[in-house]
Structures are given as C-alpha cells and as structure tokens.
Coordinates of C-alpha atoms in Angstrom, one line a residue:
M192 CA 18.2 4.6 14.9
K193 CA 17.0 1.1 14.1
T194 CA 14.6 2.4 11.5
M195 CA 17.3 4.4 9.9
R196 CA 19.7 1.4 9.7
A197 CA 16.9 -0.7 8.2
A198 CA 16.1 2.1 5.7
L199 CA 19.8 2.3 4.7
R200 CA 20.0 -1.4 4.2
H201 CA 17.1 -1.2 1.7
V202 CA 18.8 1.8 0.0
K203 CA 22.1 -0.2 -0.3
K204 CA 20.2 -3.2 -1.8
G205 CA 18.4 -0.9 -4.2
L206 CA 21.6 0.7 -5.4
L207 CA 22.9 -2.7 -6.3
Y208 CA 19.7 -3.4 -8.3
A209 CA 20.0 0.0 -10.0
R210 CA 23.6 -0.8 -10.9
D211 CA 22.4 -4.0 -12.6
N212 CA 19.6 -2.0 -14.4
K213 CA 16.9 -3.7 -12.3
F214 CA 15.0 -0.5 -11.7
K215 CA 11.6 -2.1 -10.7
E216 CA 13.4 -3.9 -7.9
A217 CA 15.3 -0.7 -7.0
E218 CA 12.0 1.2 -6.8
A219 CA 10.6 -1.4 -4.4
C220 CA 13.7 -1.1 -2.2
A221 CA 13.5 2.7 -2.2
L222 CA 9.8 2.5 -1.1
Q223 CA 10.7 0.1 1.7
A224 CA 13.4 2.4 2.9
I225 CA 10.9 5.3 2.9
K226 CA 8.5 3.3 4.9
Y227 CA 11.1 3.0 7.6
D228 CA 12.3 6.6 7.5
Q229 CA 11.0 9.4 5.2
G230 CA 13.8 11.7 6.2
I231 CA 16.7 10.1 4.3
L232 CA 17.4 11.9 1.1
H233 CA 19.2 8.8 -0.4
S234 CA 15.9 6.9 -0.3
W235 CA 14.1 9.6 -2.3
H236 CA 17.0 10.1 -4.7
L237 CA 17.1 6.3 -5.4
L238 CA 13.3 6.4 -5.9
G239 CA 13.7 9.3 -8.3
I240 CA 16.4 7.5 -10.3
A241 CA 14.4 4.2 -10.5
R242 CA 11.2 5.9 -11.6
D243 CA 13.1 8.1 -14.0
K244 CA 14.5 5.0 -15.7
L245 CA 11.1 3.3 -15.6
D246 CA 9.7 6.4 -17.5
D247 CA 7.4 7.4 -14.6
R248 CA 8.1 11.1 -15.0
A249 CA 5.5 12.3 -12.5
G250 CA 6.7 9.9 -9.9
A251 CA 10.3 10.7 -10.5
L252 CA 9.7 14.4 -10.4
D253 CA 8.0 14.1 -7.0
A254 CA 10.8 11.9 -5.6
Y255 CA 13.6 14.1 -6.9
E256 CA 11.9 17.2 -5.4
R257 CA 11.6 15.5 -2.0
A258 CA 15.3 14.5 -2.2
L259 CA 16.4 18.0 -3.1
A260 CA 14.2 19.5 -0.3
L261 CA 16.1 17.2 2.2
G262 CA 19.5 17.9 0.6
P263 CA 19.5 21.3 -1.1
E264 CA 23.3 21.3 -1.2
S265 CA 23.4 18.1 -3.3
S266 CA 24.8 19.0 -6.7
E267 CA 24.0 15.5 -8.0
I268 CA 20.3 15.6 -7.1
A269 CA 19.9 19.1 -8.6
N270 CA 21.5 17.9 -11.8
D271 CA 19.3 14.8 -11.9
L272 CA 16.1 16.8 -11.4
G273 CA 17.3 19.3 -14.0
R274 CA 17.7 16.5 -16.6
L275 CA 14.2 15.3 -15.9
A276 CA 12.8 18.9 -16.2
Y277 CA 14.7 19.3 -19.5
R278 CA 13.1 16.1 -20.9
M279 CA 9.7 17.4 -19.8
E280 CA 10.4 20.7 -21.6
M281 CA 10.3 22.6 -18.3
W282 CA 13.3 24.7 -19.6
P283 CA 13.4 27.6 -17.1
Q284 CA 13.2 25.1 -14.2
A285 CA 15.9 22.9 -15.8
E286 CA 18.2 25.9 -16.3
A287 CA 17.8 27.0 -12.7
L288 CA 18.5 23.5 -11.4
F289 CA 21.6 23.1 -13.6
R290 CA 22.9 26.5 -12.5
H291 CA 22.3 25.5 -8.9
S292 CA 24.2 22.3 -9.4
L293 CA 27.1 24.2 -10.9
A294 CA 27.1 26.8 -8.1
L295 CA 27.7 23.8 -5.8
R296 CA 30.3 22.2 -8.1
P297 CA 31.7 24.8 -10.5
A298 CA 32.6 23.5 -14.0
A299 CA 31.4 20.0 -13.1
P300 CA 31.4 18.1 -16.4
E301 CA 27.9 16.5 -16.3
A302 CA 26.0 19.6 -15.2
S303 CA 28.0 21.8 -17.5
N304 CA 27.2 19.5 -20.4
N305 CA 23.5 19.4 -19.5
L306 CA 23.2 23.1 -19.2
G307 CA 25.2 23.6 -22.4
A308 CA 22.9 21.2 -24.2
L309 CA 19.8 23.1 -22.9
L310 CA 21.2 26.4 -24.0
R311 CA 22.0 25.0 -27.4
R312 CA 18.4 23.7 -27.7
Q313 CA 17.3 27.3 -27.2
M314 CA 19.8 28.5 -29.8
R315 CA 21.6 30.5 -27.1
Y316 CA 24.9 29.5 -28.5
Q317 CA 27.2 32.0 -26.9
D318 CA 25.7 31.3 -23.5
A319 CA 26.3 27.6 -24.2
I320 CA 29.9 28.2 -25.1
D321 CA 30.4 30.3 -22.0
I322 CA 29.3 27.3 -19.9
L323 CA 31.1 24.6 -21.8
R324 CA 34.5 26.2 -22.4
P325 CA 35.5 26.6 -18.7
S326 CA 34.4 23.1 -18.0
L327 CA 36.4 21.7 -20.9
M328 CA 39.5 23.7 -19.8
A329 CA 39.1 22.2 -16.3
H330 CA 38.4 18.7 -17.6
P331 CA 40.0 18.3 -21.0
A332 CA 39.7 14.5 -21.0
E333 CA 35.9 14.6 -20.8
S334 CA 34.9 13.5 -24.3
I335 CA 31.2 14.4 -23.8
L336 CA 32.2 18.1 -23.5
W337 CA 34.1 18.0 -26.8
V338 CA 31.0 16.5 -28.4
T339 CA 28.5 19.1 -27.0
L340 CA 30.8 22.0 -27.8
G341 CA 31.3 20.6 -31.3
T342 CA 27.5 20.4 -31.7
V343 CA 27.1 24.0 -30.7
L344 CA 29.7 25.1 -33.3
G345 CA 28.2 22.9 -36.0
D346 CA 24.8 24.4 -35.4
Q347 CA 26.4 27.8 -36.2
G348 CA 27.7 26.5 -39.5
D349 CA 31.3 25.8 -38.5
A350 CA 31.4 22.2 -39.7
D351 CA 35.2 22.0 -39.9
Q352 CA 35.6 23.0 -36.2
A353 CA 32.8 20.6 -35.2
E354 CA 34.6 17.8 -37.0
T355 CA 37.8 18.5 -35.1
F356 CA 36.0 18.4 -31.8
Y357 CA 34.3 15.1 -32.6
A358 CA 37.6 13.6 -33.7
E359 CA 39.2 14.7 -30.4
A360 CA 36.3 13.1 -28.5
L361 CA 37.0 9.8 -30.3
R362 CA 40.7 10.1 -29.7
L363 CA 39.9 10.3 -26.0
N364 CA 37.2 7.6 -26.2
P365 CA 37.4 5.5 -29.4
G366 CA 34.2 3.7 -28.7
Y367 CA 32.1 6.8 -27.9
A368 CA 28.9 6.3 -29.9
K369 CA 27.7 9.9 -29.8
A370 CA 31.0 11.3 -31.1
M371 CA 31.0 8.6 -33.8
H372 CA 27.4 9.5 -34.8
N373 CA 28.0 13.3 -34.8
L374 CA 31.2 12.8 -36.8
G375 CA 29.2 10.8 -39.3
G376 CA 26.7 13.6 -39.6
V377 CA 29.4 16.2 -40.4
Q378 CA 31.1 13.9 -42.9
F379 CA 27.8 13.4 -44.7
A380 CA 27.0 17.1 -44.7
K381 CA 30.4 17.9 -46.2
G382 CA 29.9 15.4 -49.1
S383 CA 31.6 12.2 -47.8
E384 CA 28.2 10.5 -47.9
Q385 CA 29.3 6.8 -47.6
D386 CA 31.8 7.6 -44.8
G387 CA 29.1 9.5 -42.9
I388 CA 26.6 6.6 -43.3
D389 CA 29.2 4.0 -42.3
Q390 CA 30.2 6.0 -39.2
T391 CA 26.6 6.4 -38.1
L392 CA 25.8 2.7 -38.6
R393 CA 28.9 1.7 -36.6
A394 CA 27.7 3.9 -33.7
I395 CA 24.3 2.3 -33.3
P396 CA 25.4 -0.9 -31.5
L397 CA 27.7 1.1 -29.3
A398 CA 25.0 3.5 -28.0
E399 CA 24.9 3.6 -24.2
V400 CA 21.2 4.0 -23.9
P401 CA 18.2 3.1 -26.1
E402 CA 17.3 6.7 -26.7
D403 CA 20.7 7.3 -28.4
A404 CA 20.4 4.2 -30.5
T405 CA 17.0 5.3 -31.7
M406 CA 18.2 8.7 -32.6
M407 CA 21.1 7.2 -34.5
R408 CA 18.9 4.9 -36.5
F409 CA 16.7 7.8 -37.5
S410 CA 19.8 9.8 -38.6
A411 CA 21.0 6.8 -40.6
G412 CA 17.5 6.7 -42.2
S413 CA 17.7 10.4 -43.2
M414 CA 21.1 9.9 -44.7
L415 CA 20.2 6.8 -46.7
L416 CA 17.1 8.6 -48.0
A417 CA 19.1 11.7 -48.9
R418 CA 21.5 9.5 -50.9
G419 CA 18.7 7.8 -52.7
D420 CA 18.7 4.4 -50.9
L421 CA 15.0 4.3 -50.3
P422 CA 14.5 0.6 -49.2
Q423 CA 17.0 0.9 -46.4
G424 CA 16.2 4.5 -45.7
W425 CA 12.6 3.9 -45.0
K426 CA 13.4 1.0 -42.7
Y427 CA 15.7 3.2 -40.5
Y428 CA 13.4 6.2 -40.8
A429 CA 10.8 4.1 -38.9
A430 CA 12.9 4.8 -35.8
R431 CA 10.7 8.0 -35.4
L432 CA 7.9 5.7 -34.2
E433 CA 10.0 4.0 -31.4
P434 CA 8.9 4.9 -27.9
T435 CA 12.6 5.9 -27.2
F436 CA 12.6 8.4 -30.0
S437 CA 13.2 12.0 -28.9
E438 CA 9.8 13.7 -28.5
P439 CA 7.8 10.7 -29.9
V440 CA 4.1 10.9 -30.7
H441 CA 2.1 8.2 -29.0
F442 CA -0.9 7.2 -31.3
L443 CA -3.9 6.3 -29.1
T444 CA -5.6 3.3 -30.8
N445 CA -5.9 -0.4 -29.8
R446 CA -6.1 -1.6 -33.4
P447 CA -3.3 -3.6 -35.1
R448 CA -0.8 -1.5 -36.9
W449 CA -0.6 -2.1 -40.6
Q450 CA 2.8 -3.4 -41.9
P451 CA 4.1 -2.8 -45.4
G452 CA 3.0 -5.7 -47.6
T453 CA -0.1 -6.6 -45.6
E454 CA -3.1 -7.1 -48.0
I455 CA -5.7 -4.3 -47.5
A456 CA -8.2 -5.1 -50.3
G457 CA -11.7 -4.8 -48.8
R458 CA -10.4 -3.7 -45.4
H459 CA -10.9 -0.6 -43.3
L460 CA -7.5 1.3 -43.0
M461 CA -7.1 4.2 -40.7
I462 CA -4.2 6.6 -41.2
F463 CA -2.9 9.2 -38.8
G464 CA -1.2 12.3 -40.2
E465 CA 2.2 12.7 -38.5
Q466 CA 5.0 15.2 -37.9
G467 CA 4.4 18.7 -39.1
L468 CA 1.6 20.1 -41.2
G469 CA 3.8 20.3 -44.3
D470 CA 4.8 16.6 -43.7
E471 CA 1.1 15.6 -43.7
V472 CA 0.8 17.1 -47.2
L473 CA 4.1 15.7 -48.4
F474 CA 3.3 12.1 -47.2
A475 CA -0.2 12.3 -48.7
N476 CA 1.7 11.6 -52.0
A477 CA 1.0 7.9 -51.5
L478 CA -2.7 8.0 -50.4
E479 CA -4.1 7.4 -53.9
D480 CA -2.1 4.2 -54.1
A481 CA -3.6 3.0 -50.8
I482 CA -7.1 3.9 -51.9
A483 CA -6.6 1.9 -55.1
D484 CA -5.4 -1.1 -53.1
L485 CA -8.4 -0.9 -50.7
G486 CA -10.6 -1.2 -53.7
P487 CA -14.4 -0.6 -53.9
G488 CA -15.0 -2.8 -50.9
G489 CA -12.5 -1.1 -48.7
R490 CA -12.6 2.0 -46.6
L491 CA -10.1 4.7 -45.7
T492 CA -10.3 6.8 -42.6
L493 CA -7.8 9.7 -42.4
A494 CA -7.0 11.9 -39.4
V495 CA -5.1 15.2 -40.3
T496 CA -4.5 18.6 -38.9
E497 CA -7.9 20.5 -38.6
R498 CA -6.7 23.3 -40.8
L499 CA -6.2 20.8 -43.7
L500 CA -9.6 19.3 -43.6
P501 CA -11.3 21.1 -46.5
L502 CA -8.3 20.4 -48.8
F503 CA -8.1 16.8 -47.9
Q504 CA -11.8 16.2 -48.1
R505 CA -12.0 17.7 -51.6
S506 CA -8.9 15.8 -52.7
F507 CA -9.9 12.4 -51.4
P508 CA -13.7 12.5 -51.5
D509 CA -14.1 8.7 -51.0
A510 CA -12.3 8.8 -47.6
R511 CA -13.7 9.6 -44.2
I512 CA -11.6 12.5 -43.0
G513 CA -11.5 14.2 -39.6
A514 CA -9.2 16.1 -37.3
H515 CA -6.6 14.5 -35.0
V516 CA -6.0 16.0 -31.6
T517 CA -2.7 16.0 -29.8
L518 CA -2.5 16.3 -26.0
M519 CA 0.6 16.9 -24.0
R520 CA 1.2 15.2 -20.6
E521 CA 4.4 15.1 -18.7
G522 CA 6.3 16.3 -21.7
R523 CA 4.9 13.5 -23.9
A524 CA 2.6 13.9 -27.0
Y525 CA -0.5 11.7 -27.4
R526 CA -2.5 11.8 -30.6
T527 CA -6.0 10.6 -31.0
A528 CA -8.8 10.9 -33.5
P529 CA -12.0 11.7 -31.5
F530 CA -14.2 11.7 -34.6
I531 CA -13.8 8.0 -34.8
K532 CA -16.5 6.2 -32.8
D533 CA -16.3 2.8 -34.5
W534 CA -12.7 1.8 -33.8
A535 CA -13.9 -1.9 -33.7
D536 CA -14.6 -1.7 -37.4
V537 CA -11.0 -0.5 -38.2
D538 CA -8.9 -3.4 -39.4
Y539 CA -5.5 -1.7 -39.4
W540 CA -4.0 1.7 -38.6
A541 CA -0.8 3.3 -39.8
P542 CA 1.1 6.6 -39.5
M543 CA 1.0 8.3 -42.8
A544 CA 4.7 8.0 -43.7
A545 CA 4.6 4.2 -43.2
L546 CA 2.9 4.0 -46.6
L547 CA 6.1 5.2 -48.3
E548 CA 8.1 2.1 -47.6
H549 CA 5.5 0.0 -49.5
Y550 CA 4.4 2.5 -52.2
R551 CA 7.6 4.5 -52.8
P552 CA 10.5 2.0 -52.7
S553 CA 12.4 4.0 -55.3
V554 CA 12.5 7.4 -57.0
E555 CA 11.0 5.8 -60.1
S556 CA 8.0 4.7 -58.1
F557 CA 6.9 8.3 -57.6
P558 CA 4.2 9.0 -60.2
N559 CA 4.5 11.9 -62.7
R560 CA 1.7 14.2 -61.8
P561 CA 2.4 17.7 -62.9
Q562 CA -1.1 18.7 -62.0
G563 CA -0.5 17.7 -58.4
F564 CA -2.3 15.1 -56.3
M565 CA -4.6 17.5 -54.3
R566 CA -7.4 19.7 -55.5
A567 CA -7.7 23.4 -54.8
D568 CA -11.1 25.1 -54.6
P569 CA -11.8 26.1 -58.2
V570 CA -14.1 29.0 -57.2
R571 CA -11.4 30.5 -55.0
V572 CA -8.7 29.9 -57.7
E573 CA -10.8 32.0 -60.1
H574 CA -11.2 34.6 -57.4
W575 CA -7.5 34.9 -56.9
R576 CA -6.8 35.0 -60.6
E577 CA -9.1 38.0 -60.8
V578 CA -7.3 39.7 -57.9
L579 CA -3.9 38.9 -59.3
S580 CA -4.9 40.2 -62.8
Q581 CA -4.5 43.7 -61.4
L582 CA -0.7 43.1 -61.0
P583 CA 1.7 43.5 -63.9
G584 CA 4.0 40.8 -65.3
V585 CA 4.6 37.3 -64.0
K586 CA 3.0 36.6 -60.6
V587 CA 5.5 35.0 -58.3
G588 CA 4.6 33.8 -54.8
L589 CA 7.4 34.0 -52.2
L590 CA 8.2 31.8 -49.2
W591 CA 11.4 32.3 -47.1
T592 CA 11.1 31.0 -43.6
S593 CA 9.2 28.8 -41.1
L594 CA 7.6 29.3 -37.8
I595 CA 9.6 26.4 -36.5
I596 CA 13.3 27.0 -36.7
S597 CA 15.1 24.6 -34.4
T598 CA 18.8 23.9 -33.9
N599 CA 18.9 21.4 -36.7
R600 CA 16.9 23.6 -39.1
R601 CA 18.2 27.1 -38.7
L602 CA 20.8 26.7 -41.5
A603 CA 18.0 25.6 -43.9
F604 CA 16.6 29.1 -44.1
S605 CA 18.5 32.1 -45.7
P606 CA 18.4 35.5 -44.2
F607 CA 15.8 37.6 -46.0
E608 CA 18.5 40.1 -47.1
Q609 CA 19.9 37.3 -49.3
W610 CA 16.8 37.4 -51.5
E611 CA 17.8 40.8 -52.9
P612 CA 18.9 39.6 -56.4
V613 CA 15.7 37.6 -56.7
L614 CA 13.5 40.5 -55.7
R615 CA 15.2 42.9 -58.1
T616 CA 14.0 40.8 -61.1
P617 CA 12.3 43.1 -63.6
G618 CA 8.9 42.1 -65.0
A619 CA 7.8 40.1 -61.9
S620 CA 5.2 40.9 -59.3
F621 CA 5.9 39.3 -56.0
I622 CA 3.1 38.0 -53.8
N623 CA 3.5 37.2 -50.1
L624 CA 2.7 33.6 -49.2
Q625 CA 4.7 33.7 -46.0
Y626 CA 2.7 33.1 -42.8
G627 CA 3.8 34.7 -39.5
D628 CA 4.9 38.1 -38.6
N629 CA 7.0 39.3 -41.5
A630 CA 6.2 43.0 -41.5
E631 CA 9.9 43.7 -41.0
H632 CA 10.9 41.8 -44.1
L633 CA 8.2 43.4 -46.2
E634 CA 9.4 46.8 -45.0
F635 CA 13.0 46.0 -45.9
A636 CA 12.0 45.1 -49.4
R637 CA 10.0 48.3 -49.8
R638 CA 12.5 50.6 -48.2
K639 CA 15.8 49.2 -49.2
L640 CA 15.0 47.6 -52.5
G641 CA 12.0 49.6 -53.7
V642 CA 10.0 46.4 -54.1
D643 CA 6.4 46.2 -52.9
I644 CA 5.6 42.6 -52.1
F645 CA 1.9 42.3 -52.7
Q646 CA -0.1 41.3 -49.6
P647 CA -3.1 39.3 -50.6
P648 CA -6.3 40.8 -49.1
G649 CA -8.7 39.0 -46.8
I650 CA -6.6 35.9 -46.2
D651 CA -5.0 34.5 -43.0
L652 CA -1.9 32.9 -44.5
K653 CA -1.3 30.8 -41.4
N654 CA -4.8 29.4 -40.8
D655 CA -6.8 29.7 -44.1
L656 CA -4.8 26.9 -45.7
D657 CA -7.5 25.9 -48.2
D658 CA -7.4 29.5 -49.5
V659 CA -3.6 29.5 -49.5
A660 CA -3.7 26.4 -51.8
A661 CA -6.2 28.2 -54.1
L662 CA -4.1 31.4 -54.1
S663 CA -1.0 29.3 -55.0
A664 CA -2.8 27.5 -57.8
A665 CA -3.6 30.9 -59.3
L666 CA 0.0 32.0 -59.4
D667 CA 2.4 31.7 -62.3
L668 CA 5.2 30.4 -60.0
V669 CA 5.9 29.8 -56.4
V670 CA 9.5 30.2 -55.2
G671 CA 10.7 29.4 -51.7
I672 CA 12.0 27.1 -49.1
S673 CA 10.2 23.9 -48.0
N674 CA 7.6 24.8 -45.4
A675 CA 3.9 24.0 -45.0
S676 CA 2.8 26.6 -47.6
F677 CA 5.3 25.4 -50.2
N678 CA 4.0 21.8 -49.8
L679 CA 0.4 23.1 -50.2
A680 CA 1.3 25.0 -53.4
A681 CA 3.2 22.0 -54.9
A682 CA 0.5 19.5 -53.9
V683 CA -2.2 21.4 -55.9
G684 CA 0.0 21.6 -59.0
A685 CA 1.4 25.1 -58.8
P686 CA 4.6 25.5 -60.7
C687 CA 7.2 25.6 -57.9
W688 CA 10.9 26.2 -57.5
L689 CA 12.3 24.8 -54.2
I690 CA 15.4 26.5 -52.8
S691 CA 17.0 23.7 -50.9
T692 CA 19.9 22.9 -48.7
P693 CA 22.4 20.3 -50.2
R694 CA 21.6 16.7 -49.3
A695 CA 18.2 17.4 -47.8
W696 CA 16.6 14.0 -47.3
P697 CA 13.3 14.7 -49.1
R698 CA 15.3 15.2 -52.3
L699 CA 15.9 11.4 -52.2
G700 CA 19.3 11.7 -53.9
T701 CA 18.0 13.6 -57.0
D702 CA 19.6 16.7 -58.5
H703 CA 17.2 19.4 -59.8
S704 CA 13.9 17.4 -59.8
Y705 CA 11.8 16.7 -56.7
P706 CA 10.1 13.3 -56.8
W707 CA 7.2 14.3 -54.4
Y708 CA 5.9 17.0 -56.8
S709 CA 6.9 16.3 -60.4
Q710 CA 6.3 19.9 -61.6
T711 CA 8.9 21.2 -59.0
K712 CA 12.4 22.3 -59.8
V713 CA 15.1 22.3 -57.2
L714 CA 17.9 24.9 -56.8
S715 CA 20.5 24.3 -54.2
G716 CA 23.8 25.7 -53.0
A717 CA 26.9 23.6 -52.6
K718 CA 27.4 24.1 -48.9
L719 CA 25.0 24.1 -46.0
G720 CA 24.3 27.6 -44.7
T721 CA 25.7 29.5 -47.8
W722 CA 23.2 31.2 -49.9
T723 CA 24.9 33.7 -52.3
D724 CA 25.4 31.2 -55.2
V725 CA 21.9 29.7 -55.1
M726 CA 20.2 33.1 -54.8
D727 CA 22.1 34.4 -57.8
E728 CA 21.2 31.2 -59.7
T729 CA 17.6 31.7 -58.8
A730 CA 17.6 35.3 -59.9
K731 CA 19.1 34.4 -63.2
A732 CA 16.6 31.6 -63.8
L733 CA 13.7 33.8 -62.8
A734 CA 14.8 36.6 -65.2
E735 CA 14.9 34.1 -68.0
H736 CA 11.5 32.7 -67.2
V737 CA 10.0 36.2 -66.8
Q738 CA 11.1 36.9 -70.3
G739 CA 9.1 33.8 -71.4
G740 CA 6.2 35.4 -69.6
T741 CA 4.0 32.2 -69.4
R742 CA 3.0 29.9 -66.6
L743 CA 4.2 26.9 -68.5
A744 CA 7.7 28.4 -68.9
A745 CA 7.8 29.1 -65.2
A746 CA 7.3 25.5 -64.4
G747 CA 10.8 24.8 -65.7

C-alpha cells in the first residue's frame, strides 16, 4: 500500500507538470511512479501522454499499450492510443481503437471526431458522416464536430454546406482557429481571395498546438502564391519544412542550410529534391539560375528520385547527380543521399523549392523558355517520331489522373467520362501517356466512344521516365492534368495544355499562361470540381488546332 501511495503522489505531481506543458518533468514523475508500482494504469497513461508530447512515438506507443492492457475499459486511453496510431499511419489499428473507445462511450465527441477524421483521410466519406452525425446530434455545442463534418462535406464538393458548418463552429467558439482556417479556405476557393487569406492569417496566432499553426502557415502560403503574391507566398510556403508540419520529410545532413540571398559563387551547394516526383521536375525550373551563380569555381550536387536520374544528368551535365533515399520510421520520413561521401566538402544544402524565393520572386522572373529547361534523349525522340508517324492526323498525348489522389486532391481530377467531347475530336490521334492501371478507361473510350487511344509499345509509363519525356517531345501536343508525366512533357518543351482547377497555387495568379513552362496554355473551369465547361472549351480549342495541323499551332 505504501508503494502505491508513493506512486500516486508522483502521478499527481506529474499531472500538474503536464497541465503546465512541462512534459519532460511529467515523464520523470511517471517513471518514478512506475518504479514504485508497475500495476497502476495512470502511471503508464501519464508516461504515454508525456512521451507523445515529447514526440517519442515508440516510447509513447509502449506506454499507452501497457496502460490499455491494465485498463481495457478506459475509453480515454483507447482514444489516446488511437490518435498516436493514426499519426503513425497505422490506420487499421487506429480505427479499431477509436471504435473500441466509442463502444465504451457511444457518441463521445473526441473519439467520434478522431474516427471521423480517420475515415475522411481514407475518403470513406459516408462512413465518416455516419460516425459524426450522431455525435453532433448528441453534442450540438461541440464546435470541433461541426468543423470535421464540414471538412467531409467540402471534400465532396459541397463548399456551401461546408461554409455553413464552419460558420456555426465559429458562432459557438469565436476564437476557434481551425474553424477560422477552414472557413478561409472555402472563401478563397469560392473566389473571395482576400477574405480567405485574411481569415487564414487571423487563425495562425490562435492555433492551439504548433502543428495547427504550421498547417495554417502552409495554407496561407498556397493562397498567397495562387493570388500571385510570390514574395509573401514563398515565405509562408516554407512552413512545409517545419518539424511540426503534417508528414514532414527530415533531411539527413549536418551541413548548414542555404538561406535565400546567401552568396554561393565558388561554393559547393547540395540540393535535395522534395515532395512528389512531378514537383522535383517543376522546382528544377530554377536550377540553371543556381548553376550560373555558383560560377565556374562552384559545384552543384543534386539528389533526385532515382527514376529521374537520366533526364537530370542529361539536362544538367555539369552537376553531380544521384538518387536520394527516403526511409520511414515510426511514421516519419527521413531522406538521405547515400551517394554523397564527401559531406565535409559541401558548403550549403537546400531543399529544391527553397531556390524559388530567391530566383522566382515574381511571375516576371520566370524565363521565357518555350524549348523547356530539360533535355529529352534525341535518339529516343526520333524513335518515337517514327513510331507515331504511322498514326494519322495530329498526335495528342493524354493525361487524366494521378496515382496519388488524396482528400485534398480528389476534386482536381475529372472523371474520365468527362473527356468525351475531347476524345471525339476528328483529325486527332490520341496517345496514352497515363501511367497506372487504366485499362478500364481505355476500354470505355474504345467501346463507348469508338476511339482507340494508342498504347505506345515497349514502354513502362510509370518507370521509364526518360523515355516518357522523349515520347512527349515527339508529340504534337500533350493535354492533361498536372501530374508527374505532364511536368516531364512540359519541362522538355513539348507543347502542352494544362487542364487546371481554378486558383491552383502553381498558376501563381496567372490566367491562361503557366509561368513554369512558357509554352504551356492553361484551361480552367470556374468552379472546383465542375468539368463540363472546361472540357467543352478544350474540345473546341483542340478542333481548331487540329484544323491548323501543325505542332506550332498546337502550342497555342
């Protein structure tokens, strides 16, 4: 009994520390309590909370599991363990834990919200609504439930209803930062750009946790860039590199990070490719500027996705280029460049997009390079021209989806059926550039529309990226959404038409031009998630260009 009382004294003391956000001290108290008595679930729960807040995921996982083993009827512990599993992308385990928590406390707001958020992340929208709605009916004053349900509705394209839900959350809790931020996002998407930006900026200092503030800064950056305010936009966009960013990549290097404006002439600069494969190509827009500033006495080392190596090596022959490797541990991504053995010789390193703040401070600073800034393999370009010469008419490459369609990207891709007016254009031969399993789409075009989309022989459209670039360069025109292959085509100078969502941030506030690739024309609908108008416009423009019949005409 003495040991139990001593343990509980340490738990009580630790809870006071935790209340004051002194989690290192709370962890020490929990460990002292466990020394006295390993059978008290409160000690393990406190240890889990402290380690969770200290970002010791493995330690927190072990502590929460021990606590739940001692108290399987604790809804709170099950919910806390579920939240950690969610962050570690252990989604089946997280779902089971949230459902266990709700079985113990039906319609509990926090567990309902967490499960709803998890289901939304998996785009199981109706399942999320089925969890959130009963909880909201039981707890109508819980503003967090209004926000999460509004987010689910917004993901499905119902911006008006989402806006109503966010407004209700703010009525209930006027200082609720998440509701303010989400409302700003809807306002921006609906065209009230300044209101959306102002709302988002107001939310940042009100954020309850650093992770939320980081996410809001990143959102503000995307909005500012989309409106064309590049100086402020790039500054806020840098939030993607903060350790509190959702799913950050940790770059493993001990060299100083280059800051915009730092002199690099004669220095050795190392650059990590970042984000998706298409982003690595997009952000390479500024590499020639960095090489020029390094000068003849400087050196550039570049780490990119392995599949991009041949294209980058040909395009930037004076740089040392190798593959980066990304490892996952405890739900975190760590990126390294194992081909670099001489890190001590590197003066600075930078994530690739960091170059943009310095070299692309305005739309006008993007150079006019209709030939592109990367170089396709000329031998393979000639090969594909010979293959394509067997097809009649204007040769048009098609791209319509992405392998990564997350909750915030699903409205950026039209259903394939919406392409019908484009595919019915007479005088055009359509060539498939779309990677992934698209047999169903190709069969739809053949069976329903009578259109045979040409499948290029002997090429893996997902992995043979150097050959995809060469194939694209041999085409008269590439039409599609922005995915990795579209960026490859545009970077090597293929005439491109980008079918875009309204106010997409890479458009940088422009209308029909695309600063990254000066030979690219943009076609966009007026409202996110609606495609009829833009597809009709694309079909009409394509018919006009097919009549012109030349590659130059196709460039728009």
